[in-house]
């Protein structure tokens, strides 16, 4: 799974990315600081099974365990800023769009203060809610443009689908988008330009689930903009889908980054996503003052909001589950005695034999069966795994 951090310039994308990955990406208060995409690894939270299994500890290898919370890796990509008409190549247009091709979902970072415009330049009172529509529109135009560049007026649906395959848009997805737009393509030909634009908007919804991060919420007076946007989007979408503003989140990437850096330096104990931290080092006066402010912010907002977004995207939008392959189902360990060493983030619906293939392609070929190590029952190849399962794969020679 790969999450793209996306949005107009100067909104805090790289700050968000750095906070969740601890990769040092360039951050600055001007547009187009990021010119090529940065890749890293973020983490989703899961209850570590060592607690429910009554084990005193675990030995994570590909992940971390922080006070009983397993932090499971998920790929993330920080993209260059997107400006209006990026699909025509404006700004870093093509670079931006290319960098989201592989993303399975998007975190759209908007500046909740309203102090930067769609080009990332200073602005007195821009409406952050406008940025939300802008991203969807831009991606839709990009998709429509890719198809219409194929030339023919009534392009065969098959050719349209082929032109979108690089974006991981399948023919089935395309046909379902046409259907949802009420457009009949049973003659095998794509509709006119107007129809194509509608289909492209529908494809954005299907292909790129979006969480909107109202960032810089630590700036005084900003929460009102978030509340307003929530109301606006709720009113708008309630008629359409009834699920309102569920994808809007308030966050402070800057505070999350500062907290993780302080934790890395041993000044505080902080579990990403929590609403508090403990001072364990010896901060100087300046650091003490900053920590005091951050504690107050976390207390008032129930956390920085950043980790919550990653978790929501992975669990709610991408329907991920976390499973733990082991070699010894009694000790929950690998052959070196390391307890619950690996946590795999997989799509819901993953079967035992598919997990075997993810651990090692060879294991799927030699698959004989699997054991549910928590319940001590056997699983067949097609057994669908559940979130939190601990699985021993049994393979032949
Ligand atoms: N107050 C506050 N400032 C923030 C926050 N996140 C980012 N900033 C500031 O916003 C400015 C832009 O941050 P970047 O992370 O470089 O933004 P970007 O979206 O990656 O910018 P481009 O790469 O130019 O598109 C910097 O001055 C950051 O310090 C936040 O949560 N709170
Ligand atoms: Mg950046």
mmCIF file of C-alpha atoms in Angstrom, residues 18-231:
data_model
loop_
_atom_site.group_PDB
_atom_site.id
_atom_site.type_symbol
_atom_site.label_atom_id
_atom_site.label_comp_id
_atom_site.label_asym_id
_atom_site.label_seq_id
_atom_site.Cartn_x
_atom_site.Cartn_y
_atom_site.Cartn_z
ATOM 1 C CA UNK A 18 8.695 14.182 7.687
ATOM 2 C CA UNK A 19 6.560 13.836 10.801
ATOM 3 C CA UNK A 20 5.263 10.402 9.841
ATOM 4 C CA UNK A 21 8.500 9.034 8.365
ATOM 5 C CA UNK A 22 11.208 10.972 10.255
ATOM 6 C CA UNK A 23 12.888 11.414 6.872
ATOM 7 C CA UNK A 24 14.456 14.860 6.593
ATOM 8 C CA UNK A 25 12.544 16.370 3.661
ATOM 9 C CA UNK A 26 13.156 19.999 2.717
ATOM 10 C CA UNK A 27 10.632 22.288 4.446
ATOM 11 C CA UNK A 28 10.373 26.027 3.786
ATOM 12 C CA UNK A 29 7.879 28.843 3.710
ATOM 13 C CA UNK A 30 7.761 29.291 -0.073
ATOM 14 C CA UNK A 31 6.161 27.386 -2.965
ATOM 15 C CA UNK A 32 7.887 24.517 -4.804
ATOM 16 C CA UNK A 33 10.317 23.655 -2.046
ATOM 17 C CA UNK A 34 9.795 20.044 -3.049
ATOM 18 C CA UNK A 35 10.662 19.419 -6.701
ATOM 19 C CA UNK A 36 10.907 15.657 -6.815
ATOM 20 C CA UNK A 37 8.885 13.184 -4.798
ATOM 21 C CA UNK A 38 10.293 11.848 -1.508
ATOM 22 C CA UNK A 39 9.563 8.277 -0.542
ATOM 23 C CA UNK A 40 9.470 6.925 2.962
ATOM 24 C CA UNK A 41 7.793 4.614 5.413
ATOM 25 C CA UNK A 42 5.006 5.697 7.761
ATOM 26 C CA UNK A 43 3.366 3.509 10.393
ATOM 27 C CA UNK A 44 -0.189 2.535 11.245
ATOM 28 C CA UNK A 45 -1.163 1.644 14.769
ATOM 29 C CA UNK A 46 -2.433 -1.815 15.706
ATOM 30 C CA UNK A 47 -2.912 -3.457 19.104
ATOM 31 C CA UNK A 48 0.184 -5.656 19.467
ATOM 32 C CA UNK A 49 -0.990 -9.284 19.921
ATOM 33 C CA UNK A 50 1.699 -9.918 22.553
ATOM 34 C CA UNK A 51 -0.550 -8.159 25.081
ATOM 35 C CA UNK A 52 -3.709 -10.244 24.450
ATOM 36 C CA UNK A 53 -1.587 -13.410 24.303
ATOM 37 C CA UNK A 54 -0.264 -12.658 27.787
ATOM 38 C CA UNK A 55 3.378 -12.501 26.649
ATOM 39 C CA UNK A 56 5.688 -10.223 28.589
ATOM 40 C CA UNK A 57 7.201 -8.787 25.419
ATOM 41 C CA UNK A 58 7.728 -9.207 21.680
ATOM 42 C CA UNK A 59 10.725 -8.858 19.352
ATOM 43 C CA UNK A 60 9.541 -6.777 16.372
ATOM 44 C CA UNK A 61 11.783 -6.790 13.298
ATOM 45 C CA UNK A 62 9.931 -5.025 10.472
ATOM 46 C CA UNK A 63 7.852 -2.875 12.837
ATOM 47 C CA UNK A 64 7.929 -1.416 16.355
ATOM 48 C CA UNK A 65 6.002 -2.014 19.545
ATOM 49 C CA UNK A 66 5.396 1.054 21.697
ATOM 50 C CA UNK A 67 3.684 0.216 25.002
ATOM 51 C CA UNK A 68 1.550 -2.505 23.430
ATOM 52 C CA UNK A 69 0.820 -0.567 20.235
ATOM 53 C CA UNK A 70 2.379 -2.161 17.153
ATOM 54 C CA UNK A 71 3.529 0.387 14.582
ATOM 55 C CA UNK A 72 3.222 -1.308 11.197
ATOM 56 C CA UNK A 73 5.006 0.047 8.101
ATOM 57 C CA UNK A 74 3.135 1.544 5.138
ATOM 58 C CA UNK A 75 4.729 3.287 2.146
ATOM 59 C CA UNK A 76 4.232 7.037 1.742
ATOM 60 C CA UNK A 77 5.277 9.555 -0.878
ATOM 61 C CA UNK A 78 5.670 13.341 -0.541
ATOM 62 C CA UNK A 79 4.812 15.064 -3.807
ATOM 63 C CA UNK A 80 5.716 18.437 -5.332
ATOM 64 C CA UNK A 81 3.063 21.166 -5.015
ATOM 65 C CA UNK A 82 0.118 21.061 -7.416
ATOM 66 C CA UNK A 83 -1.084 24.300 -9.019
ATOM 67 C CA UNK A 84 -4.181 25.015 -11.147
ATOM 68 C CA UNK A 85 -3.787 23.656 -14.684
ATOM 69 C CA UNK A 86 -1.052 21.258 -13.606
ATOM 70 C CA UNK A 87 -2.533 18.767 -16.062
ATOM 71 C CA UNK A 88 -1.475 21.151 -18.846
ATOM 72 C CA UNK A 89 2.049 21.066 -17.432
ATOM 73 C CA UNK A 90 1.865 24.254 -15.331
ATOM 74 C CA UNK A 91 4.083 24.548 -12.264
ATOM 75 C CA UNK A 92 5.609 21.150 -11.693
ATOM 76 C CA UNK A 93 2.476 19.679 -13.258
ATOM 77 C CA UNK A 94 3.674 16.539 -14.915
ATOM 78 C CA UNK A 95 6.120 15.746 -12.147
ATOM 79 C CA UNK A 96 3.328 16.063 -9.628
ATOM 80 C CA UNK A 97 0.899 13.920 -11.529
ATOM 81 C CA UNK A 98 3.461 11.262 -12.283
ATOM 82 C CA UNK A 99 4.294 10.981 -8.615
ATOM 83 C CA UNK A 100 0.737 10.006 -7.665
ATOM 84 C CA UNK A 101 0.341 7.297 -10.319
ATOM 85 C CA UNK A 102 1.277 4.580 -7.878
ATOM 86 C CA UNK A 103 -0.550 5.940 -4.824
ATOM 87 C CA UNK A 104 -3.457 3.848 -3.545
ATOM 88 C CA UNK A 105 -4.893 6.717 -1.517
ATOM 89 C CA UNK A 106 -4.238 10.400 -0.986
ATOM 90 C CA UNK A 107 -3.746 12.630 2.026
ATOM 91 C CA UNK A 108 -4.579 16.089 0.732
ATOM 92 C CA UNK A 109 -2.857 18.727 2.852
ATOM 93 C CA UNK A 110 -4.620 22.092 2.915
ATOM 94 C CA UNK A 111 -3.557 25.207 4.824
ATOM 95 C CA UNK A 112 -6.319 25.664 7.382
ATOM 96 C CA UNK A 113 -5.132 29.194 8.222
ATOM 97 C CA UNK A 114 -6.212 30.475 4.785
ATOM 98 C CA UNK A 115 -2.933 32.400 4.613
ATOM 99 C CA UNK A 116 -1.641 30.803 1.411
ATOM 100 C CA UNK A 117 -3.375 30.699 -1.964
ATOM 101 C CA UNK A 118 -3.594 27.906 -4.536
ATOM 102 C CA UNK A 119 -0.119 28.857 -5.793
ATOM 103 C CA UNK A 120 1.370 28.788 -2.298
ATOM 104 C CA UNK A 121 1.779 32.559 -2.135
ATOM 105 C CA UNK A 122 0.758 34.675 0.885
ATOM 106 C CA UNK A 123 -2.924 35.505 1.042
ATOM 107 C CA UNK A 124 -5.070 37.372 3.563
ATOM 108 C CA UNK A 125 -8.125 35.191 3.740
ATOM 109 C CA UNK A 126 -8.194 32.374 1.212
ATOM 110 C CA UNK A 127 -10.834 29.714 1.752
ATOM 111 C CA UNK A 128 -9.146 26.373 2.523
ATOM 112 C CA UNK A 129 -12.352 24.605 1.479
ATOM 113 C CA UNK A 130 -11.718 25.764 -2.105
ATOM 114 C CA UNK A 131 -8.514 23.748 -2.164
ATOM 115 C CA UNK A 132 -10.473 20.560 -1.626
ATOM 116 C CA UNK A 133 -12.477 20.895 -4.819
ATOM 117 C CA UNK A 134 -9.404 22.053 -6.700
ATOM 118 C CA UNK A 135 -7.449 18.818 -6.178
ATOM 119 C CA UNK A 136 -10.264 16.544 -7.308
ATOM 120 C CA UNK A 137 -10.866 18.736 -10.301
ATOM 121 C CA UNK A 138 -7.212 18.785 -11.294
ATOM 122 C CA UNK A 139 -6.854 15.004 -11.088
ATOM 123 C CA UNK A 140 -10.109 14.564 -13.032
ATOM 124 C CA UNK A 141 -8.857 16.889 -15.783
ATOM 125 C CA UNK A 142 -5.627 14.940 -15.903
ATOM 126 C CA UNK A 143 -7.510 11.652 -16.353
ATOM 127 C CA UNK A 144 -9.832 13.147 -18.997
ATOM 128 C CA UNK A 145 -6.825 14.603 -20.809
ATOM 129 C CA UNK A 146 -5.019 11.252 -20.944
ATOM 130 C CA UNK A 147 -8.077 9.669 -22.590
ATOM 131 C CA UNK A 148 -8.871 12.526 -24.968
ATOM 132 C CA UNK A 149 -5.238 12.647 -26.140
ATOM 133 C CA UNK A 150 -5.994 9.291 -27.748
ATOM 134 C CA UNK A 151 -7.725 11.419 -30.356
ATOM 135 C CA UNK A 152 -10.795 9.637 -31.712
ATOM 136 C CA UNK A 153 -14.123 11.259 -30.865
ATOM 137 C CA UNK A 154 -15.847 8.052 -29.835
ATOM 138 C CA UNK A 155 -12.859 6.137 -28.630
ATOM 139 C CA UNK A 156 -13.408 2.408 -28.026
ATOM 140 C CA UNK A 157 -13.842 1.809 -24.279
ATOM 141 C CA UNK A 158 -11.064 -0.787 -24.466
ATOM 142 C CA UNK A 159 -8.604 1.799 -25.807
ATOM 143 C CA UNK A 160 -9.669 4.321 -23.159
ATOM 144 C CA UNK A 161 -9.055 1.712 -20.467
ATOM 145 C CA UNK A 162 -5.664 0.848 -21.963
ATOM 146 C CA UNK A 163 -4.630 4.513 -21.845
ATOM 147 C CA UNK A 164 -5.441 4.593 -18.115
ATOM 148 C CA UNK A 165 -3.763 1.316 -17.149
ATOM 149 C CA UNK A 166 -0.608 3.184 -16.039
ATOM 150 C CA UNK A 167 -2.791 4.819 -13.412
ATOM 151 C CA UNK A 168 -4.040 1.457 -12.188
ATOM 152 C CA UNK A 169 -7.512 2.189 -13.603
ATOM 153 C CA UNK A 170 -8.964 -1.046 -15.012
ATOM 154 C CA UNK A 171 -11.626 -1.516 -17.667
ATOM 155 C CA UNK A 172 -13.981 -2.771 -14.951
ATOM 156 C CA UNK A 173 -13.435 0.424 -12.950
ATOM 157 C CA UNK A 174 -13.996 2.516 -16.076
ATOM 158 C CA UNK A 175 -17.234 0.691 -16.961
ATOM 159 C CA UNK A 176 -18.508 1.030 -13.426
ATOM 160 C CA UNK A 177 -17.754 4.790 -13.489
ATOM 161 C CA UNK A 178 -19.729 5.107 -16.760
ATOM 162 C CA UNK A 179 -22.632 3.253 -15.176
ATOM 163 C CA UNK A 180 -22.631 5.438 -12.088
ATOM 164 C CA UNK A 181 -22.713 8.522 -14.307
ATOM 165 C CA UNK A 182 -25.757 7.051 -16.079
ATOM 166 C CA UNK A 183 -23.850 6.939 -19.386
ATOM 167 C CA UNK A 184 -24.575 4.083 -21.752
ATOM 168 C CA UNK A 185 -21.419 2.675 -23.353
ATOM 169 C CA UNK A 186 -22.939 -0.654 -24.387
ATOM 170 C CA UNK A 187 -21.989 0.099 -28.008
ATOM 171 C CA UNK A 188 -18.338 -0.091 -26.848
ATOM 172 C CA UNK A 189 -17.599 3.594 -27.503
ATOM 173 C CA UNK A 190 -16.755 6.333 -25.006
ATOM 174 C CA UNK A 191 -19.189 9.279 -24.741
ATOM 175 C CA UNK A 192 -18.430 12.872 -25.800
ATOM 176 C CA UNK A 193 -16.124 15.292 -23.983
ATOM 177 C CA UNK A 194 -18.752 16.359 -21.426
ATOM 178 C CA UNK A 195 -19.471 12.740 -20.577
ATOM 179 C CA UNK A 196 -15.778 11.990 -20.322
ATOM 180 C CA UNK A 197 -15.298 14.790 -17.767
ATOM 181 C CA UNK A 198 -18.083 13.363 -15.618
ATOM 182 C CA UNK A 199 -16.594 9.891 -15.840
ATOM 183 C CA UNK A 200 -13.177 11.275 -14.925
ATOM 184 C CA UNK A 201 -14.605 12.836 -11.735
ATOM 185 C CA UNK A 202 -16.200 9.530 -10.822
ATOM 186 C CA UNK A 203 -12.882 7.764 -11.455
ATOM 187 C CA UNK A 204 -11.109 10.097 -9.023
ATOM 188 C CA UNK A 205 -13.539 8.963 -6.316
ATOM 189 C CA UNK A 206 -13.005 5.306 -7.135
ATOM 190 C CA UNK A 207 -9.290 5.272 -7.755
ATOM 191 C CA UNK A 208 -7.998 7.848 -5.263
ATOM 192 C CA UNK A 209 -9.688 7.760 -1.863
ATOM 193 C CA UNK A 210 -8.868 11.090 -0.218
ATOM 194 C CA UNK A 211 -8.419 12.184 3.390
ATOM 195 C CA UNK A 212 -8.249 15.954 3.730
ATOM 196 C CA UNK A 213 -5.772 17.203 6.359
ATOM 197 C CA UNK A 214 -6.642 20.723 7.554
ATOM 198 C CA UNK A 215 -3.075 21.493 8.567
ATOM 199 C CA UNK A 216 -1.513 24.292 10.714
ATOM 200 C CA UNK A 217 -4.441 24.019 13.109
ATOM 201 C CA UNK A 218 -2.018 25.113 15.859
ATOM 202 C CA UNK A 219 -2.233 28.681 14.517
ATOM 203 C CA UNK A 220 -4.632 30.705 16.661
ATOM 204 C CA UNK A 221 -8.112 31.196 15.212
ATOM 205 C CA UNK A 222 -7.761 28.415 12.628
ATOM 206 C CA UNK A 223 -10.157 25.870 14.071
ATOM 207 C CA UNK A 224 -13.095 28.026 12.882
ATOM 208 C CA UNK A 225 -12.083 27.474 9.249
ATOM 209 C CA UNK A 226 -12.088 23.736 9.848
ATOM 210 C CA UNK A 227 -15.497 23.781 11.514
ATOM 211 C CA UNK A 228 -16.877 25.864 8.634
ATOM 212 C CA UNK A 229 -15.481 23.481 6.026
ATOM 213 C CA UNK A 230 -16.958 20.528 7.881
ATOM 214 C CA UNK A 231 -20.349 22.177 7.894
#
